[in-house]
Every structure is written in structure tokens, then in C-alpha cells.
Short mmCIF file of C-alpha atoms and ligand atoms in Angstrom, two decimals:
data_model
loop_
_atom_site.label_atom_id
_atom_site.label_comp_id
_atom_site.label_asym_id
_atom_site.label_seq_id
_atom_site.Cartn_x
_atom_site.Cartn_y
_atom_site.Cartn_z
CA UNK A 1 -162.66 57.92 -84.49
CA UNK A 2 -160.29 54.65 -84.85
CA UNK A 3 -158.38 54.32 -81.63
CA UNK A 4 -155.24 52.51 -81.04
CA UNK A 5 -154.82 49.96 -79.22
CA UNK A 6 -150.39 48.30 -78.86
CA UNK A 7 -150.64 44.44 -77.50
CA UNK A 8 -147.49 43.69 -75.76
CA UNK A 9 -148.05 40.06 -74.67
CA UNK A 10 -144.35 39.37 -73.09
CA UNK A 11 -143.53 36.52 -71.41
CA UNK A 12 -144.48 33.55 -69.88
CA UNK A 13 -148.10 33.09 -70.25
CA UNK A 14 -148.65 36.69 -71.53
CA UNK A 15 -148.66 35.20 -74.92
CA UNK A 16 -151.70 32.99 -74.47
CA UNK A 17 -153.49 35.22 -71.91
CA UNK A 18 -153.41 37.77 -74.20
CA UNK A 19 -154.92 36.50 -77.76
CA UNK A 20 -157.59 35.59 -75.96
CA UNK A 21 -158.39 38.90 -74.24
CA UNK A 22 -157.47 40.59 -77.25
CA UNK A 23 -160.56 38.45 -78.65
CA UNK A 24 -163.02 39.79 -76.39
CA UNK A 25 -161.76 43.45 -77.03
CA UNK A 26 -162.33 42.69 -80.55
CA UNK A 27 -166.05 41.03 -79.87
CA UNK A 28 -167.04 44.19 -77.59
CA UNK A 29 -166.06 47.07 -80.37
CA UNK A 30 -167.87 45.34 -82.80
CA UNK A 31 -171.07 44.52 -80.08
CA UNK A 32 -170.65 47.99 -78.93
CA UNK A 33 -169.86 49.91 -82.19
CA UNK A 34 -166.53 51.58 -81.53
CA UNK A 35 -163.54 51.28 -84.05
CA UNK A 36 -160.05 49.98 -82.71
CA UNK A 37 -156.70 49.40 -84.56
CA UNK A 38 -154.47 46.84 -82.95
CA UNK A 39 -150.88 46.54 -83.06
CA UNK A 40 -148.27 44.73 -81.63
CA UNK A 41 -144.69 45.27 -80.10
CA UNK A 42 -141.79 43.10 -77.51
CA UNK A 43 -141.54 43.91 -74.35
CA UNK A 44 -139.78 42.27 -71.22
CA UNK A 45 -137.50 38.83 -72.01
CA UNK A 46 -138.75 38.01 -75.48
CA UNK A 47 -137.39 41.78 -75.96
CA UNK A 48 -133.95 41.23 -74.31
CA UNK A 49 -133.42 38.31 -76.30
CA UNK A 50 -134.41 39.21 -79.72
CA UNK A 51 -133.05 43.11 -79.71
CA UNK A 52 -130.82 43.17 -76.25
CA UNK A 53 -133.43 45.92 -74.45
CA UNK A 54 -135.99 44.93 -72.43
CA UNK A 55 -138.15 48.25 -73.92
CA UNK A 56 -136.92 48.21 -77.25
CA UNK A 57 -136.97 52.60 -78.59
CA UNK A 58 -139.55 51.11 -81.32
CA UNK A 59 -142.22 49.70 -78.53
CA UNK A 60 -142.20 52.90 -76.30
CA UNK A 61 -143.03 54.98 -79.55
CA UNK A 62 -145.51 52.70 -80.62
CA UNK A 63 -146.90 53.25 -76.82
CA UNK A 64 -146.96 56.97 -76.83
CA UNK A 65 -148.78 56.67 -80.17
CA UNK A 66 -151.37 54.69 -78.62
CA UNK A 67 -154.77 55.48 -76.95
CA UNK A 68 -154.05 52.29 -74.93
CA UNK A 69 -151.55 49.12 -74.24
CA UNK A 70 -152.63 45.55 -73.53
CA UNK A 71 -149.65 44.26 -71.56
CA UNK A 72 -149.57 39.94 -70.72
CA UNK A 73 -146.18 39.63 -68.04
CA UNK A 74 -143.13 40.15 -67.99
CA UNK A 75 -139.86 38.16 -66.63
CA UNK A 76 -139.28 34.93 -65.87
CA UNK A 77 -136.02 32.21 -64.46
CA UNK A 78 -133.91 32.81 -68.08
CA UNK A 79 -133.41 36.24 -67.20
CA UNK A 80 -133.04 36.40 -63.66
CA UNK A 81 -129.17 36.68 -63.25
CA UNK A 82 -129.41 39.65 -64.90
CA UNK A 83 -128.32 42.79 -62.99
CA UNK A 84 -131.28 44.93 -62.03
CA UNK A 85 -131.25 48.10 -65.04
CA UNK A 86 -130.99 44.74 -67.86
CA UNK A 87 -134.00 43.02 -66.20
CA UNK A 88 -137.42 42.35 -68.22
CA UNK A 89 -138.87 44.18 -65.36
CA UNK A 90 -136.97 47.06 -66.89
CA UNK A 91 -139.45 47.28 -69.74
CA UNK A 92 -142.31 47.52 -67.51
CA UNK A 93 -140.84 50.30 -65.21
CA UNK A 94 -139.95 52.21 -68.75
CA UNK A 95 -143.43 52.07 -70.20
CA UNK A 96 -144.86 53.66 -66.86
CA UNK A 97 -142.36 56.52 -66.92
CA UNK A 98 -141.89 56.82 -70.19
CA UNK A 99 -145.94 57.21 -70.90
CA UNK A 100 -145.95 58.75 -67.49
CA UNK A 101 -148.55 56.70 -65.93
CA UNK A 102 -148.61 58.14 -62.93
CA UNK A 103 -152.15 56.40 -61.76
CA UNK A 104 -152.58 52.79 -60.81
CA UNK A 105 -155.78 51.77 -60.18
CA UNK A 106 -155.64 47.99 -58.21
CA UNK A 107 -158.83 46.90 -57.36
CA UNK A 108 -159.56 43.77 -55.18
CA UNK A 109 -162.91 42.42 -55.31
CA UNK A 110 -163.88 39.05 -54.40
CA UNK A 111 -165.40 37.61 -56.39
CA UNK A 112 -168.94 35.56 -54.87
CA UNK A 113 -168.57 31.87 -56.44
CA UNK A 114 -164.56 31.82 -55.20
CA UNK A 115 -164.99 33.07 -51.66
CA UNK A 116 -163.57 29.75 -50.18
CA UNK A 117 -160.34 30.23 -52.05
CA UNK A 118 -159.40 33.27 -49.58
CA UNK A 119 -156.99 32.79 -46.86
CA UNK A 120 -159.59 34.45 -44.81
CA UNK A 121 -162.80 33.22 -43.17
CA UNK A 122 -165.21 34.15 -45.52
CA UNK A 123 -167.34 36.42 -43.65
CA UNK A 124 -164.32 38.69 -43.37
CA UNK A 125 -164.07 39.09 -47.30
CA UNK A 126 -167.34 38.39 -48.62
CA UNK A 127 -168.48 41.17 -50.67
CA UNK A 128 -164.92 42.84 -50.58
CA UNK A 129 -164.15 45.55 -52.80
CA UNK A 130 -161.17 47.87 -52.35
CA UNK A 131 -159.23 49.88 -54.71
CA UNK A 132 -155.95 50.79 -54.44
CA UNK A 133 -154.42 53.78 -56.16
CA UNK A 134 -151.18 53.49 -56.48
CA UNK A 135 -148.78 56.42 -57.52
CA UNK A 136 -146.97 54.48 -60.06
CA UNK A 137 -144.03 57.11 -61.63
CA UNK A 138 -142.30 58.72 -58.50
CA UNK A 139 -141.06 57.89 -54.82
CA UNK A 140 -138.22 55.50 -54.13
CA UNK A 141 -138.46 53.55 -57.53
CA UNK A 142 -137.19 56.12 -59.34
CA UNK A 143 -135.72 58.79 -56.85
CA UNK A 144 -132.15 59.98 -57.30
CA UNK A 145 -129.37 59.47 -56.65
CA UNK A 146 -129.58 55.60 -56.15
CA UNK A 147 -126.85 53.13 -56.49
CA UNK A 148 -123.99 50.81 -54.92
CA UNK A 149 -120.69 52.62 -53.81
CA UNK A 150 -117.81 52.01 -51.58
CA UNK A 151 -116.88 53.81 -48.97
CA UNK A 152 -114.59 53.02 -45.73
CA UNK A 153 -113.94 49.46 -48.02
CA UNK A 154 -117.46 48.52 -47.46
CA UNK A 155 -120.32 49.03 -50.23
CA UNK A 156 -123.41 51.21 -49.49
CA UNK A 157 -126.40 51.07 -51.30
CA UNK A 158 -128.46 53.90 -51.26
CA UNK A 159 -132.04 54.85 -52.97
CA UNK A 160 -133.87 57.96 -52.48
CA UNK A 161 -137.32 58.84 -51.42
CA UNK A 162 -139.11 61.32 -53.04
CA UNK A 163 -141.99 63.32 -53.88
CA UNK A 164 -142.79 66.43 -55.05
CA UNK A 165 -146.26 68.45 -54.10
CA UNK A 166 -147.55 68.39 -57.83
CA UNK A 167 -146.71 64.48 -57.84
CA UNK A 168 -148.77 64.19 -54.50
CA UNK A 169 -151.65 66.21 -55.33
CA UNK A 170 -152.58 65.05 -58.92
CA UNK A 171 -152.60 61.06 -57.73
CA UNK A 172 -154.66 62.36 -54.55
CA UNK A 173 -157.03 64.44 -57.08
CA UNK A 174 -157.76 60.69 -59.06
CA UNK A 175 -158.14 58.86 -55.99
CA UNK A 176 -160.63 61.28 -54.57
CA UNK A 177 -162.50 61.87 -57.96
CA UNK A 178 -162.64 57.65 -57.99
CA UNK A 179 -163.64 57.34 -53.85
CA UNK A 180 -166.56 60.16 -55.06
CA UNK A 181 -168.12 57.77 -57.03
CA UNK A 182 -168.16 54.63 -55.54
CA UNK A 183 -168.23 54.47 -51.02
CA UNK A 184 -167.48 58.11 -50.49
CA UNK A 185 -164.44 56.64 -48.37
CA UNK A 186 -160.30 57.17 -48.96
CA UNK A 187 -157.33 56.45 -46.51
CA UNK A 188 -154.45 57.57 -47.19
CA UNK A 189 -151.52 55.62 -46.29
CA UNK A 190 -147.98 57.12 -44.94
CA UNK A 191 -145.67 56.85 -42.77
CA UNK A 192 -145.77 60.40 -41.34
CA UNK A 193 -144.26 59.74 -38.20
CA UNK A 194 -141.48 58.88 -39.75
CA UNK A 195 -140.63 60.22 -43.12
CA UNK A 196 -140.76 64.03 -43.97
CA UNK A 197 -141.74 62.52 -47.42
CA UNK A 198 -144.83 61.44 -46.36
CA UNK A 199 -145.21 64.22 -44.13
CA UNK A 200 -145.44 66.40 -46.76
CA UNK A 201 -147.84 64.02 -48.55
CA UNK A 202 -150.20 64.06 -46.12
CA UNK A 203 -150.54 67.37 -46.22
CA UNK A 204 -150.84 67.61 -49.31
CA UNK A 205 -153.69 64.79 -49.32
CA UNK A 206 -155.17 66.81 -46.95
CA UNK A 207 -155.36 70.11 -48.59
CA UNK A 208 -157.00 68.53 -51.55
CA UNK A 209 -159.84 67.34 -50.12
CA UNK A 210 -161.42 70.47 -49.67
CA UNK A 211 -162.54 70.56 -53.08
CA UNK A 212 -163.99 67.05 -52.63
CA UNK A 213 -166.83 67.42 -49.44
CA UNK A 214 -168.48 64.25 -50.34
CA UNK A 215 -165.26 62.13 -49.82
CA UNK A 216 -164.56 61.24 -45.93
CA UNK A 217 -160.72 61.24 -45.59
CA UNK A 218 -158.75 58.95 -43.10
CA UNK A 219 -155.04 58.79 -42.73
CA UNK A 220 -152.91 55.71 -41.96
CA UNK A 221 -149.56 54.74 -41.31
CA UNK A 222 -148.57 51.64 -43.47
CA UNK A 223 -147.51 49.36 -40.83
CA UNK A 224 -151.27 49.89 -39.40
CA UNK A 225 -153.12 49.72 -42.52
CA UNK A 226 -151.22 46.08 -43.37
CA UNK A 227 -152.05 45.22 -40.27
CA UNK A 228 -155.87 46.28 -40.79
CA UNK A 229 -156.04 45.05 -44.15
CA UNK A 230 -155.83 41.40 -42.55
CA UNK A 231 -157.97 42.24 -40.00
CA UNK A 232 -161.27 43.88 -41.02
CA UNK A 233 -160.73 44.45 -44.86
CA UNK A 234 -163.62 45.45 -45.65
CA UNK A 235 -163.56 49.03 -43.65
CA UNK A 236 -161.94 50.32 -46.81
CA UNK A 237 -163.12 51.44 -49.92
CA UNK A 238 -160.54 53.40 -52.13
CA UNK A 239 -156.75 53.62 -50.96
CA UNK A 240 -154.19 55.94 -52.11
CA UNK A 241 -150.70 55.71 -51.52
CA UNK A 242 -146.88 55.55 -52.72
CA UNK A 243 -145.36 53.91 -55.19
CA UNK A 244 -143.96 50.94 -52.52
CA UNK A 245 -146.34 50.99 -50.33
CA UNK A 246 -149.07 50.32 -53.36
CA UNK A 247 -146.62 47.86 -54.24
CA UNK A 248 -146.60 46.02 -51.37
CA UNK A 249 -150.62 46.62 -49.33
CA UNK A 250 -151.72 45.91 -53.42
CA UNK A 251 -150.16 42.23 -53.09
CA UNK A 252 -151.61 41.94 -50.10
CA UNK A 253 -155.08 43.14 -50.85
CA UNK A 254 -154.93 40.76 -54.09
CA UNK A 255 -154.46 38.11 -51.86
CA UNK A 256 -157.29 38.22 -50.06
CA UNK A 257 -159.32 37.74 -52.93
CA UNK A 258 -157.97 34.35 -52.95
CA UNK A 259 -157.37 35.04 -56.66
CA UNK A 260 -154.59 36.39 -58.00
CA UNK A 261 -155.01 35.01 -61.36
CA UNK A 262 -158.81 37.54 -61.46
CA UNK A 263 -157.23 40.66 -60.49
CA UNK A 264 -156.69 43.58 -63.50
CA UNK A 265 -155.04 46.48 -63.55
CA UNK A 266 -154.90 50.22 -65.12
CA UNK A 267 -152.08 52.48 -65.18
CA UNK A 268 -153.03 55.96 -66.41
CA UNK A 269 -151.89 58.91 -67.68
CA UNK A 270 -153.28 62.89 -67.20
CA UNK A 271 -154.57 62.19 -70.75
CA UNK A 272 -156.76 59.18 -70.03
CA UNK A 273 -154.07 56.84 -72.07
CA UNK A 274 -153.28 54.03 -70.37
CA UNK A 275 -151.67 50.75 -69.65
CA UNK A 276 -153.96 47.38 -68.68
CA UNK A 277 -152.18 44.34 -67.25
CA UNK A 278 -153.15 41.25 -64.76
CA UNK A 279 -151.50 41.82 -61.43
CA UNK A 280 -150.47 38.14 -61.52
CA UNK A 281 -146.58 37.57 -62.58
CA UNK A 282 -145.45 35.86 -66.06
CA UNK A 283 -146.23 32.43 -63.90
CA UNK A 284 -143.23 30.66 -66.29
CA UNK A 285 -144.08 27.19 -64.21
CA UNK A 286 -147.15 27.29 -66.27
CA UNK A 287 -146.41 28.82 -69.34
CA UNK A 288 -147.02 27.20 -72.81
CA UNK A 289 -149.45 24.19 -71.03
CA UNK A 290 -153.26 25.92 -71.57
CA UNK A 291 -153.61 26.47 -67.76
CA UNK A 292 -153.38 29.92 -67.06
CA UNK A 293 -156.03 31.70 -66.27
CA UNK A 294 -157.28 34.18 -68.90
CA UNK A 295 -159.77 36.49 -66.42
CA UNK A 296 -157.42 38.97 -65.24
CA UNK A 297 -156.21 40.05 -68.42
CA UNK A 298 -159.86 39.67 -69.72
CA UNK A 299 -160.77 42.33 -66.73
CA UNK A 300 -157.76 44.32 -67.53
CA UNK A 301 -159.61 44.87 -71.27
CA UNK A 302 -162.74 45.70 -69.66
CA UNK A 303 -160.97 48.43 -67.64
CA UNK A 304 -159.34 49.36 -70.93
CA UNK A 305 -163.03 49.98 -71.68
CA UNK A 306 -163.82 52.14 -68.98
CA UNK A 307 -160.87 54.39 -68.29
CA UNK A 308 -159.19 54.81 -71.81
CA UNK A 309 -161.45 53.77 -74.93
CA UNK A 310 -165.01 56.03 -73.61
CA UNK A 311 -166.55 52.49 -73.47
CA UNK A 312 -168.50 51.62 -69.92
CA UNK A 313 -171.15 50.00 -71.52
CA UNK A 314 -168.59 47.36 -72.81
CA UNK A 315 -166.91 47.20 -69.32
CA UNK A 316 -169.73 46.45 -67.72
CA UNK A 317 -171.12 43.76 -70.57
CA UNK A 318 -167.11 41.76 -69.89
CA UNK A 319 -167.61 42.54 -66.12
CA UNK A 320 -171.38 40.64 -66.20
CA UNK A 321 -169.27 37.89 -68.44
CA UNK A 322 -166.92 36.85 -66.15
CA UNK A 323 -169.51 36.68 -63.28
CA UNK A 324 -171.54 34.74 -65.45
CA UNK A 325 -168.73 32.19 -66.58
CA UNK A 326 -168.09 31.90 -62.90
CA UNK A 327 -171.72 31.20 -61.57
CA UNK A 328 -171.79 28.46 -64.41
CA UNK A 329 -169.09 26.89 -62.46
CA UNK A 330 -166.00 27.36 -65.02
CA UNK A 331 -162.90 27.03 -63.50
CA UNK A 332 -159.16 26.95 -64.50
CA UNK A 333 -156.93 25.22 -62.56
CA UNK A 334 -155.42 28.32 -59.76
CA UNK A 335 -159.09 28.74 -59.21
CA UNK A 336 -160.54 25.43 -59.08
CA UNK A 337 -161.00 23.48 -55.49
CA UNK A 338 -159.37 20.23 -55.04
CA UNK A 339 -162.10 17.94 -54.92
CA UNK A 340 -164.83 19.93 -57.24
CA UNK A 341 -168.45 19.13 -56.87
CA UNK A 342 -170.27 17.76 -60.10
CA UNK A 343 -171.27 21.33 -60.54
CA UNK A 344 -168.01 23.13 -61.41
CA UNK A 345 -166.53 22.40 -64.81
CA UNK A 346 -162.09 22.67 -65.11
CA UNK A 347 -161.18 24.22 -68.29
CA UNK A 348 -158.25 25.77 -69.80
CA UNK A 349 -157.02 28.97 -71.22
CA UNK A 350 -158.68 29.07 -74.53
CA UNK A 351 -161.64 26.80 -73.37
CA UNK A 352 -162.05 30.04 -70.48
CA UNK A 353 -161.55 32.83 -73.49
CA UNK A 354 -164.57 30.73 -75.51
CA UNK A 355 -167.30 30.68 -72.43
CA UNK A 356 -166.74 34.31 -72.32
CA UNK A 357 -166.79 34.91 -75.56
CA UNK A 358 -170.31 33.08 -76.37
CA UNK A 359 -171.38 35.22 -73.46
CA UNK A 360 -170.65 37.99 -75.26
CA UNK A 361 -172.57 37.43 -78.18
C1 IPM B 401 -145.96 45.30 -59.64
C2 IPM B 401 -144.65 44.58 -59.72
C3 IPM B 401 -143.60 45.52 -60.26
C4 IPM B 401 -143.43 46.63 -59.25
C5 IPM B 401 -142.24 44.86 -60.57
C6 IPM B 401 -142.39 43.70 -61.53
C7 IPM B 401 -141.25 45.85 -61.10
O1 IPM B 401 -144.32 44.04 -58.47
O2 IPM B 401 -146.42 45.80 -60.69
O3 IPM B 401 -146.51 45.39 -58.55
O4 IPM B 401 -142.69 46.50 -58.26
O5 IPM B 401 -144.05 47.68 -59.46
MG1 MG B 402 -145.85 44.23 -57.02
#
């Protein structure tokens, strides 16, 4: 069975962070012997200026037709007077509810050969490995009504908070399925003493893990678990939470990695479709000079492997790659130390792609 697979590199250095993940997707269905039909589509800027929509009606199709979608970044300064429901963003926050991708999986891991590059003393992070699951299709990004009026003479802005119990329980049901096979440990994060919202959700959290006895479940208010995340990382394993609160512990969880330019992403649907992107941004300060760094998007395939294509054997062969790449002391520049010893090698974009690819032979 051919499965497809839409590229959408976007902006900034999306296009050359993409080609050359799209390489080692290529080099793993051939080493691993499963057939894969690429195609390509705008998204984000290069959309807005070639067609006027950030998700032109011809990219989402291609999406929905598609077992999975390679996505590089989106945005960047050209576009940023725009106001907010024109914005390259836009295209993003369209594919996730228009493919329903209610699921995103963040993990953090530090990686061993960059633990000096965190902001924290390295006994804190080393060995860190969290995952954060994200609801990524409900809550306050897309709750109604929302908007700017006027009343009195004075604007108010206004957004709405919301979830519903199926939303709650079916991203709960992944996180716990995902905390069963890895530490056995979830905390759920809220802000029950607060918001009925997340009242209800951790009720509903709750109730659900009675079908899951292997999984301890913790509860935490958001405020705390930012606060904890900084302090002792490393007393979490998988994380589930909101659509803003993902959005915001998730940047703070890549962060003390050191790395934002190694962390991937997976956005799923109930189908097992999904959407892979690097957490890092569209990085337009960089874009077009062979400096990015290629890994995250090169993860985001190999997690393309394991949720979507029914490939773990060829997640795991990327996963060893990267390590290995690493250990050999390749480097692009956001990861490379100031003063490098003789054993660590800078390289660029496509020189990165080409160590992992030989790896891959
Ligand atoms: C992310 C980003 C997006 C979000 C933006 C670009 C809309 O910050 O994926 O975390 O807020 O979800
Ligand atoms: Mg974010």
C-alpha cells in the first residue's frame, strides 16, 4: 500500500530544512521497504503572497487526502503587520482544525553530547525526557465568540474558554495510552481552582484513568507545574494539558533542552494521520544562508515513522542517526559552543542532511 505523504515547506528556512528531511524519508522507505508518494503544496507567507490565503482550499484538500504532512515554518517580518485571521500563522491553525489534529505530541529530550547548551546545571536535565501532549483543536484558540467590540466608547476584547467532555477525554485517552508505555507517569495540568473549564477537565482526566491502572495520575495547576518544570524537570514523564497551556509549559520544556533547533513534533488525528513539524519558528534571520539546523525536522520524519506511516523500525534507525551524527561531534551553528574543541566539526544544513544520510545507508 503506497501512502501519501504532502510536503509543505513554508517559510523561512522551511524550504531548506525540509528537502533535506524529505531525503531521509525517502532513504528509510527504500532501507525499510515501505512505498510513499510525495507531494507538495503552499502554506503560510509564500501562500499569502502567491494566492492571498495563508491555507490556500487546494493545500487543505491535498492534506485530508494524505496519510501524513511534512510541514518546515511558517511566518516571518514581511507578514507581520498583518491583522491576526490574514497571518501565515493562519495556515497552520487551519491545517490542525481542518484535519482535526486534536493530539500534539511535544517531546523534550536532551540530548547527551549538548547537555552544556541548557540553561540549567546539567545534573538537573541530564537524561531528560518529557512529553507533552498538547490538545491542539479546542480551548481558547478557537472558542467562541471571540473578538474586539466597543462598548461604553472603550473596546473589549474578549476570547472564550472552552472544552467539551468528549474533547477532554479523547486527548486524556492518548496521553494515558502514550504514559503506559514509556514511565507509567502523567500530570495533568489545570487551573482548577480557578476555571470551571478545567474543573471539568480534571474530572474528566480523572474518570479516564480507571481504564488505565498501570498509569499513576498527578494533577497540577499551571502556575505550579512552570514553576516545577524549572525546578526538578525531570519528575515528569508524559504531560497532558490545554491547548495554551501546551503552548506555553511546551516552550518552556523545549528550552531546557538547550535546543530548540532538535525538538520535533506530531499533531494527530483519531485516524493516525498526522502533521510533523520542528517546534523551532521560520528563524527568517537565518533563512536562505545554509545554517539552520536540519535535526528537528529530520526527528519530525522519524515521528512521521512511528505514529502515521506503521514504520518504528525506521524511527528508531533516524533516531540512532542523529545520536550518532551528534557523538561524531557534528554541529550546526545554534548548537555549536563558542570556542569548540578539535573534536566537534561546524557544518551546515545540507552538510548535516549528508552525515545523516551516509548513516543511513
Ligand atoms: C506553536 C506556535 C503556534 C501556537 C503559533 C505559531 C500559532 O506557537 O505551535 O506552539 O500558538 O500554537
Ligand atoms: Mg508555541
Amino acid at each position: 500500500m503506497t501512502q501519501r505523504i504532502l510536503v509543505l515547506p513554508g517559510d523561512g528556512i522551511g524550504p531548506e530544512v525540509v528537502p533535506v528531511a524529505v531525503a531521509v524519508l525517502e532513504r528509510v522507505a527504500d532501507r525499510f521497504d515501505f512505498a510513499i508518494e510525495l507531494d507538495s503544496a503552499l502554506v503560510g507567507g509564500k501562500a499569502i503572497d502567491e494566492t492571498g490565503s495563508p491555507l490556500p482550499p487546494e493545500t487543505l484538500a491535498k492534506a485530508a487526502e494524505s496519510r501524513a504532512v511534512l510541514l518546515g515554518a511558517v511566518g516571518g517580518p514581511a507578514w507581520d503587520d498583518l491583522p491576526t485571521l490574514e497571518r501565515p500563522e493562519r495556515g497552520l491553525l487551519g491545517l490542525r482544525a481542518g484535519l482535526e489534529l486534536f493530539a500534539n505530541l511535544r517531546p523534550a529530550i536532551l540530548f547527551e553530547p549538548l547537555a552544556e547548551a541548557s540553561s540549567l546545571k546539567s545534573e538537573l536535565v541530564a537524561n531528560l525526557d518529557i512529553l507533552i501532549v498538547r490538545e491542539l483543536t479546542g480551548g481558547i484558540y478557537f472558542g467562541e465568540p471571540r473578538g474586539v467590540e466597543v462598548v461604553d466608547n472603550e473596546r473589549r476584547g474578549f476570547n472564550t474558554y472552552v472544552y467539551t467532555e468528549h474533547e477532554i477525554d479523547r486527548i486524556a485517552r492518548v496521553a494515558f495510552d502514550l504514559a503506559a508505555r514509556r514511565g507509567g507517569r502523567l500530570c495533568s495540568v489545570d487551573k482548577a481552582n480557578v476555571l470551571e473549564v478545567t474543573q471539568l477537565w480534571r474530572e474528566v482526566v480523572s474518570a479516564a484513568a480507571n481504564d488505565y491502572p498501570q498509569v499513576e495520575l498527578g494533577h497540577m495547576y499551571v502556575d505550579n507545574a512552570a514553576m516545577q518544570l524549572v525546578r526538578e524537570p525531570k519528575q515528569f514523564d508524559v504531560i497532558v494539558t490545554g491547548n495554551m497551556f501546551g503552548d506555553i509549559l511546551s516552550d518552556v520544556a523545549a528550552m531546557l533542552t538547550g535546543s530548540l533547533g532538535m525538538l520535533p513534533s506530531a499533531s494527530l488525528a483519531a485516524d493516525g494521520s498526522g502533521l510533523f513539524e520542528p517546534v523551532h519558528g521560520s528563524a527568517p534571520d537565518i533563512a536562505g544562508q545554509d545554517k539552520a539546523n536540519p535535526l528537528a525536522t529530520i526527528l519530525s520524519v522519524a515521528m512521521m515513522c512511528r505514529y502515521s506511516l506503521d514504520a518504528p523500525d525506521a524511527a528508531d534507525a533516524i533516531e540512532t542517526a542523529v545520536h550518532q551524527v551528534l557523538a561524531a561531534g557534528f554541529r550546526t551553528a545554534d548548537i555549536c559552543p563558542v570556542s569548540p574543541g578539535s573534536d566537534i566539526q561546524r557544518v551546515g544544513t545540507e552538510a548535516m542532511g549528508r552525515c545523516v544520510l551516509e548513516l543511513l545507508e
